[in-house]
Amino acid sequence: MTKSKTKFSYAQLSLADWLAEDAANRFAVVATGHYSSKAISLYQVANGEVIAISSASAGCEDKTLLDRLGGSLEINYSPLVSEKVLVGNHSDFSRDDGNDNGFTKFMKSIGYKGFDDAHGGQLLMRQTDPSMQRWEMEWKDAFSALKAKRDDLRAKASRTVIIGAKCKVNARVDAETRKSLPAGFTLPIPDLTVVRPTWKARVVRETKDRLYIQDVVRIRDAGGAHREDNPIRGSDPNKYIDRIHAMVDGATERAAQTLLAVDTDRVEGYYQACDTALAVALGPLLTLHARLFQADGMHEDLMREAIEAATVKKD
């Protein structure tokens, strides 16, 4: 393999591969204005209709395809066109003979008017017969090698993690009791702060500090009186967590059940302790609250009288 063939990234060659998979019916377009989004829009022609697979504004709903393309639609396409891995036609190109340029000619050939009112220049990228021949002879094997390396790294990283969420659990108070509490009354019960097993996910890639995950599944009911932090960052297919949030890194099939059982016992124990304390203390606490409220009123009256008595009367 020559040096020039090794400079393409997995994402670049994956884009070329996706277009080559159905060269006659697939194309890509990217805005080339300085302030334009660099995300590439992908299109498929099916039964005479042009279908937008992805766009710079809406992204890509097919997360499997997005993952296949390296996880982002912002792919450095320039080397692909300059090295003729893909054929590029710019919408602003002017032919000397005055005929339609390659961009306009192609859009007319498929009857697509989606770019008729586009602002700024657009670059069309396709696989044509000449580029397909070069793809088969020069680039397809290079992509297969990069894909095999990627798959191997994923296989080595692949494992299940249980992800914890730092939660603040509040005492449960039934609706009838809560309704009877006077305004401003605060229950003197400490919240329970605990890390709870909350999600299960599959690791696909890792760095020193992060685990990149897919197939995220919630394993614990979201209900109950509590607030929780969510340590999962990013969006599919590029979600990740900091390693410190993995409660179990390399979880067994039964790991979720085991952790949830321990978690349930801990939280239920807190609830029961709070219920017991409230049963004993709520009555005296409400009596104390009423006395303090009454004392506040008396204090205001006495203070008002004291202020009046301490004020010099003016003739």
Short mmCIF file of C-alpha atoms in Angstrom, two decimals:
data_model
loop_
_atom_site.label_atom_id
_atom_site.label_comp_id
_atom_site.label_asym_id
_atom_site.label_seq_id
_atom_site.Cartn_x
_atom_site.Cartn_y
_atom_site.Cartn_z
CA MET A 1 0.00 0.00 0.00
CA THR A 2 1.44 3.37 -0.98
CA LYS A 3 1.78 6.21 1.48
CA SER A 4 -1.05 8.16 -0.17
CA LYS A 5 -3.47 5.29 0.44
CA THR A 6 -2.87 5.31 4.17
CA LYS A 7 -3.79 8.95 4.78
CA PHE A 8 -7.53 8.41 4.58
CA SER A 9 -9.39 7.91 7.84
CA TYR A 10 -11.94 5.22 8.52
CA ALA A 11 -14.74 7.82 8.29
CA GLN A 12 -13.56 9.10 4.91
CA LEU A 13 -13.35 5.67 3.32
CA SER A 14 -16.58 4.60 5.01
CA LEU A 15 -18.38 7.45 3.24
CA ALA A 16 -16.89 6.32 -0.06
CA ASP A 17 -17.91 2.74 0.73
CA TRP A 18 -21.50 3.74 1.51
CA LEU A 19 -21.77 5.56 -1.81
CA ALA A 20 -20.14 2.66 -3.67
CA GLU A 21 -22.65 0.23 -2.19
CA ASP A 22 -25.34 1.64 -4.50
CA ALA A 23 -23.39 3.99 -6.76
CA ALA A 24 -26.21 4.59 -9.23
CA ASN A 25 -28.69 5.73 -6.58
CA ARG A 26 -26.70 7.35 -3.79
CA PHE A 27 -25.13 10.78 -3.54
CA ALA A 28 -23.86 13.20 -0.93
CA VAL A 29 -24.00 17.01 -0.76
CA VAL A 30 -22.19 19.44 1.53
CA ALA A 31 -22.43 23.24 1.76
CA THR A 32 -19.08 24.89 1.08
CA GLY A 33 -19.72 28.39 2.42
CA HIS A 34 -17.30 29.58 5.10
CA TYR A 35 -19.99 29.72 7.80
CA SER A 36 -22.01 26.76 6.54
CA SER A 37 -22.40 23.53 8.47
CA LYS A 38 -19.76 21.01 7.47
CA ALA A 39 -22.12 18.10 8.03
CA ILE A 40 -22.65 16.02 4.90
CA SER A 41 -26.18 15.29 3.69
CA LEU A 42 -26.81 11.83 2.26
CA TYR A 43 -29.43 10.91 -0.30
CA GLN A 44 -30.89 7.73 -1.79
CA VAL A 45 -32.90 7.53 -5.00
CA ALA A 46 -35.60 4.87 -4.70
CA ASN A 47 -38.45 4.26 -7.16
CA GLY A 48 -37.85 7.62 -8.81
CA GLU A 49 -38.01 9.49 -5.49
CA VAL A 50 -35.10 11.20 -3.74
CA ILE A 51 -35.01 10.35 -0.03
CA ALA A 52 -32.93 12.41 2.41
CA ILE A 53 -31.09 9.90 4.61
CA SER A 54 -29.40 12.65 6.61
CA SER A 55 -29.08 16.41 6.53
CA ALA A 56 -26.96 19.11 8.12
CA SER A 57 -30.00 20.49 9.94
CA ALA A 58 -31.82 17.30 11.01
CA GLY A 59 -28.85 14.99 11.46
CA CYS A 60 -29.23 11.27 10.85
CA GLU A 61 -32.04 9.25 12.42
CA ASP A 62 -30.38 6.00 11.37
CA LYS A 63 -27.88 5.68 14.23
CA THR A 64 -26.53 2.43 12.79
CA LEU A 65 -25.56 4.26 9.61
CA LEU A 66 -24.10 7.13 11.60
CA ASP A 67 -22.01 4.65 13.58
CA ARG A 68 -20.93 3.01 10.33
CA LEU A 69 -19.69 6.40 9.11
CA GLY A 70 -17.53 6.86 12.19
CA GLY A 71 -20.10 8.57 14.41
CA SER A 72 -20.31 11.98 12.73
CA LEU A 73 -21.57 13.57 9.51
CA GLU A 74 -18.71 16.09 9.63
CA ILE A 75 -16.24 14.16 7.51
CA ASN A 76 -13.23 15.81 5.88
CA TYR A 77 -14.32 15.22 2.30
CA SER A 78 -11.75 17.39 0.48
CA PRO A 79 -9.04 14.69 0.16
CA LEU A 80 -11.61 12.24 -1.19
CA VAL A 81 -12.44 14.59 -4.05
CA SER A 82 -8.87 15.79 -4.71
CA GLU A 83 -7.59 12.19 -4.84
CA LYS A 84 -10.60 11.20 -7.01
CA VAL A 85 -11.84 8.62 -4.53
CA LEU A 86 -15.13 10.41 -5.13
CA VAL A 87 -16.23 12.56 -8.06
CA GLY A 88 -17.10 16.11 -7.01
CA ASN A 89 -19.26 18.67 -8.84
CA HIS A 90 -19.73 22.15 -7.44
CA SER A 91 -22.95 24.08 -7.94
CA ASP A 92 -21.07 27.35 -8.60
CA PHE A 93 -18.88 25.97 -11.38
CA SER A 94 -19.38 27.77 -14.69
CA ARG A 95 -18.73 25.97 -17.98
CA ASP A 96 -17.11 27.87 -20.80
CA ASP A 97 -19.73 26.60 -23.25
CA GLY A 98 -22.62 27.86 -21.10
CA ASN A 99 -24.13 24.41 -20.62
CA ASP A 100 -25.26 23.06 -17.26
CA ASN A 101 -22.46 22.14 -14.89
CA GLY A 102 -22.16 18.65 -13.46
CA PHE A 103 -24.14 19.54 -10.32
CA THR A 104 -27.14 20.94 -12.18
CA LYS A 105 -27.04 18.23 -14.84
CA PHE A 106 -27.15 15.48 -12.21
CA MET A 107 -29.99 17.07 -10.24
CA LYS A 108 -32.01 17.46 -13.41
CA SER A 109 -31.34 13.83 -14.37
CA ILE A 110 -32.97 12.60 -11.15
CA GLY A 111 -35.66 15.30 -11.17
CA TYR A 112 -34.61 16.76 -7.83
CA LYS A 113 -35.31 20.43 -7.12
CA GLY A 114 -34.25 20.49 -3.48
CA PHE A 115 -31.22 22.68 -4.18
CA ASP A 116 -32.86 25.11 -6.59
CA ASP A 117 -33.20 27.77 -3.88
CA ALA A 118 -30.14 26.84 -1.84
CA HIS A 119 -28.06 29.72 -0.49
CA GLY A 120 -24.34 29.43 -1.12
CA GLY A 121 -22.30 26.84 -2.96
CA GLN A 122 -22.97 23.10 -2.70
CA LEU A 123 -20.63 20.24 -3.53
CA LEU A 124 -22.09 17.05 -4.97
CA MET A 125 -20.13 13.84 -4.32
CA ARG A 126 -20.79 10.53 -6.05
CA GLN A 127 -19.29 7.29 -7.18
CA THR A 128 -19.19 7.11 -10.97
CA ASP A 129 -17.80 4.42 -13.27
CA PRO A 130 -14.22 5.81 -13.24
CA SER A 131 -14.13 6.29 -9.45
CA MET A 132 -15.75 2.88 -8.89
CA GLN A 133 -12.97 1.24 -10.88
CA ARG A 134 -10.37 2.98 -8.73
CA TRP A 135 -12.37 2.10 -5.62
CA GLU A 136 -12.34 -1.58 -6.46
CA MET A 137 -8.67 -1.59 -7.46
CA GLU A 138 -7.11 0.78 -4.93
CA TRP A 139 -9.31 1.78 -2.01
CA LYS A 140 -11.69 -1.04 -1.18
CA ASP A 141 -9.01 -3.21 0.40
CA ALA A 142 -7.66 -0.22 2.34
CA PHE A 143 -11.12 0.36 3.79
CA SER A 144 -11.54 -3.34 4.60
CA ALA A 145 -8.29 -3.21 6.56
CA LEU A 146 -9.38 -0.14 8.52
CA LYS A 147 -12.78 -1.67 9.22
CA ALA A 148 -11.19 -4.91 10.39
CA LYS A 149 -8.94 -2.92 12.75
CA ARG A 150 -11.94 -1.00 14.07
CA ASP A 151 -13.94 -4.19 14.57
CA ASP A 152 -11.00 -5.81 16.35
CA LEU A 153 -10.62 -2.86 18.74
CA ARG A 154 -14.34 -2.94 19.44
CA ALA A 155 -14.27 -6.67 20.08
CA LYS A 156 -11.44 -6.20 22.57
CA ALA A 157 -13.26 -3.35 24.31
CA SER A 158 -16.66 -5.04 24.22
CA ARG A 159 -18.15 -5.70 27.65
CA THR A 160 -21.15 -4.74 29.73
CA VAL A 161 -21.06 -1.97 32.30
CA ILE A 162 -23.52 -1.06 35.02
CA ILE A 163 -23.70 2.72 35.36
CA GLY A 164 -24.53 4.42 38.63
CA ALA A 165 -26.44 7.63 39.22
CA LYS A 166 -25.90 9.77 42.29
CA CYS A 167 -29.36 10.12 43.80
CA LYS A 168 -30.90 12.13 46.60
CA VAL A 169 -33.80 10.08 47.98
CA ASN A 170 -36.48 11.89 49.98
CA ALA A 171 -38.62 10.43 52.73
CA ARG A 172 -41.97 9.22 51.43
CA VAL A 173 -44.95 10.97 52.99
CA ASP A 174 -48.44 9.90 51.96
CA ALA A 175 -50.66 12.48 50.30
CA GLU A 176 -53.10 12.71 53.25
CA THR A 177 -50.33 13.46 55.75
CA ARG A 178 -48.67 15.94 53.40
CA LYS A 179 -51.97 17.74 52.97
CA SER A 180 -52.31 18.13 56.75
CA LEU A 181 -48.91 19.77 57.15
CA PRO A 182 -49.15 23.52 57.78
CA ALA A 183 -47.58 25.95 55.34
CA GLY A 184 -43.88 26.40 55.94
CA PHE A 185 -43.54 23.17 57.92
CA THR A 186 -40.37 21.27 57.01
CA LEU A 187 -39.89 17.67 58.02
CA PRO A 188 -36.60 17.35 59.94
CA ILE A 189 -35.61 14.17 58.14
CA PRO A 190 -32.28 13.91 56.31
CA ASP A 191 -32.31 12.90 52.63
CA LEU A 192 -30.49 9.74 51.62
CA THR A 193 -27.65 10.41 49.16
CA VAL A 194 -26.54 7.23 47.45
CA VAL A 195 -25.18 6.00 44.12
CA ARG A 196 -27.83 3.73 42.60
CA PRO A 197 -27.43 1.23 39.72
CA THR A 198 -29.43 2.83 36.94
CA TRP A 199 -28.28 1.85 33.43
CA LYS A 200 -26.70 -1.06 31.60
CA ALA A 201 -24.68 -0.47 28.43
CA ARG A 202 -22.21 -2.05 26.02
CA VAL A 203 -18.70 -0.62 25.76
CA VAL A 204 -17.50 -0.12 22.18
CA ARG A 205 -14.43 2.02 22.74
CA GLU A 206 -12.36 3.32 25.62
CA THR A 207 -9.79 5.93 26.46
CA LYS A 208 -7.83 6.54 29.63
CA ASP A 209 -10.71 8.41 31.28
CA ARG A 210 -13.81 7.50 29.25
CA LEU A 211 -15.90 4.54 28.19
CA TYR A 212 -17.84 4.99 24.95
CA ILE A 213 -21.11 3.09 25.12
CA GLN A 214 -24.04 1.92 23.02
CA ASP A 215 -27.25 -0.05 23.64
CA VAL A 216 -27.96 1.88 26.84
CA VAL A 217 -30.86 0.40 28.82
CA ARG A 218 -32.37 1.72 32.04
CA ILE A 219 -32.51 -1.05 34.65
CA ARG A 220 -34.18 0.77 37.54
CA ASP A 221 -37.63 2.31 37.78
CA ALA A 222 -37.47 6.07 37.39
CA GLY A 223 -40.33 6.60 39.86
CA GLY A 224 -40.13 7.46 43.54
CA ALA A 225 -39.31 10.55 45.56
CA HIS A 226 -35.76 11.28 44.49
CA ARG A 227 -33.53 13.37 42.25
CA GLU A 228 -30.74 11.82 40.24
CA ASP A 229 -27.75 12.96 38.22
CA ASN A 230 -27.20 11.55 34.74
CA PRO A 231 -23.52 10.88 34.04
CA ILE A 232 -24.12 9.80 30.42
CA ARG A 233 -22.86 12.39 27.97
CA GLY A 234 -23.05 12.77 24.18
CA SER A 235 -25.66 11.28 21.87
CA ASP A 236 -25.99 8.05 19.91
CA PRO A 237 -23.81 6.55 18.63
CA ASN A 238 -21.21 8.54 20.60
CA LYS A 239 -22.48 8.35 24.16
CA TYR A 240 -19.86 8.05 26.86
CA ILE A 241 -19.29 8.09 30.60
CA ASP A 242 -16.30 8.88 32.74
CA ARG A 243 -14.86 5.64 34.08
CA ILE A 244 -15.66 6.61 37.67
CA HIS A 245 -19.38 6.23 36.92
CA ALA A 246 -19.09 2.53 36.02
CA MET A 247 -20.25 0.64 39.12
CA VAL A 248 -19.34 -2.64 37.43
CA ASP A 249 -16.94 -2.69 34.49
CA GLY A 250 -17.31 -6.10 32.87
CA ALA A 251 -20.68 -7.09 34.31
CA THR A 252 -22.04 -10.63 34.35
CA GLU A 253 -25.56 -11.50 33.19
CA ARG A 254 -26.83 -11.37 36.77
CA ALA A 255 -24.96 -8.23 37.80
CA ALA A 256 -27.93 -5.90 37.35
CA GLN A 257 -30.22 -8.11 39.45
CA THR A 258 -27.62 -8.43 42.20
CA LEU A 259 -26.96 -4.69 42.46
CA LEU A 260 -30.64 -3.80 42.24
CA ALA A 261 -31.46 -6.18 45.10
CA VAL A 262 -28.87 -4.50 47.35
CA ASP A 263 -30.03 -1.05 46.24
CA THR A 264 -33.69 -1.84 46.89
CA ASP A 265 -32.90 -3.09 50.41
CA ARG A 266 -30.93 0.08 51.18
CA VAL A 267 -33.63 2.47 49.98
CA GLU A 268 -36.46 0.47 51.52
CA GLY A 269 -34.60 0.43 54.84
CA TYR A 270 -34.33 4.23 54.66
CA TYR A 271 -38.06 4.54 53.94
CA GLN A 272 -38.99 2.28 56.85
CA ALA A 273 -36.71 4.15 59.25
CA CYS A 274 -38.30 7.44 58.16
CA ASP A 275 -41.82 6.00 58.53
CA THR A 276 -41.03 4.80 62.06
CA ALA A 277 -39.53 8.14 63.06
CA LEU A 278 -42.46 10.09 61.63
CA ALA A 279 -45.01 7.91 63.41
CA VAL A 280 -43.40 8.81 66.72
CA ALA A 281 -42.30 12.38 66.11
CA LEU A 282 -44.87 13.95 63.76
CA GLY A 283 -47.44 14.74 66.47
CA PRO A 284 -44.98 16.46 68.84
CA LEU A 285 -43.36 18.27 65.91
CA LEU A 286 -46.69 19.68 64.72
CA THR A 287 -47.50 20.77 68.29
CA LEU A 288 -44.11 22.46 68.52
CA HIS A 289 -44.68 24.15 65.15
CA ALA A 290 -48.05 25.49 66.32
CA ARG A 291 -46.53 26.83 69.54
CA LEU A 292 -43.69 28.49 67.67
CA PHE A 293 -46.14 30.03 65.23
CA GLN A 294 -48.23 31.34 68.12
CA ALA A 295 -45.07 32.60 69.84
CA ASP A 296 -44.08 34.43 66.68
CA GLY A 297 -47.38 36.31 66.74
CA MET A 298 -46.99 37.21 70.42
CA HIS A 299 -43.39 38.30 69.80
CA GLU A 300 -44.45 40.65 67.03
CA ASP A 301 -47.09 42.24 69.28
CA LEU A 302 -44.64 42.65 72.17
CA MET A 303 -41.93 44.04 69.90
CA ARG A 304 -44.33 46.55 68.40
CA GLU A 305 -45.33 47.75 71.86
CA ALA A 306 -41.66 47.96 72.91
CA ILE A 307 -40.79 50.01 69.84
CA GLU A 308 -43.64 52.42 70.50
CA ALA A 309 -42.61 52.80 74.17
CA ALA A 310 -38.97 53.41 73.20
CA THR A 311 -39.77 56.11 70.66
CA VAL A 312 -39.55 59.77 71.69
CA LYS A 313 -42.89 61.42 71.35
CA LYS A 314 -42.87 64.65 69.37
CA ASP A 315 -45.04 67.52 70.53
#
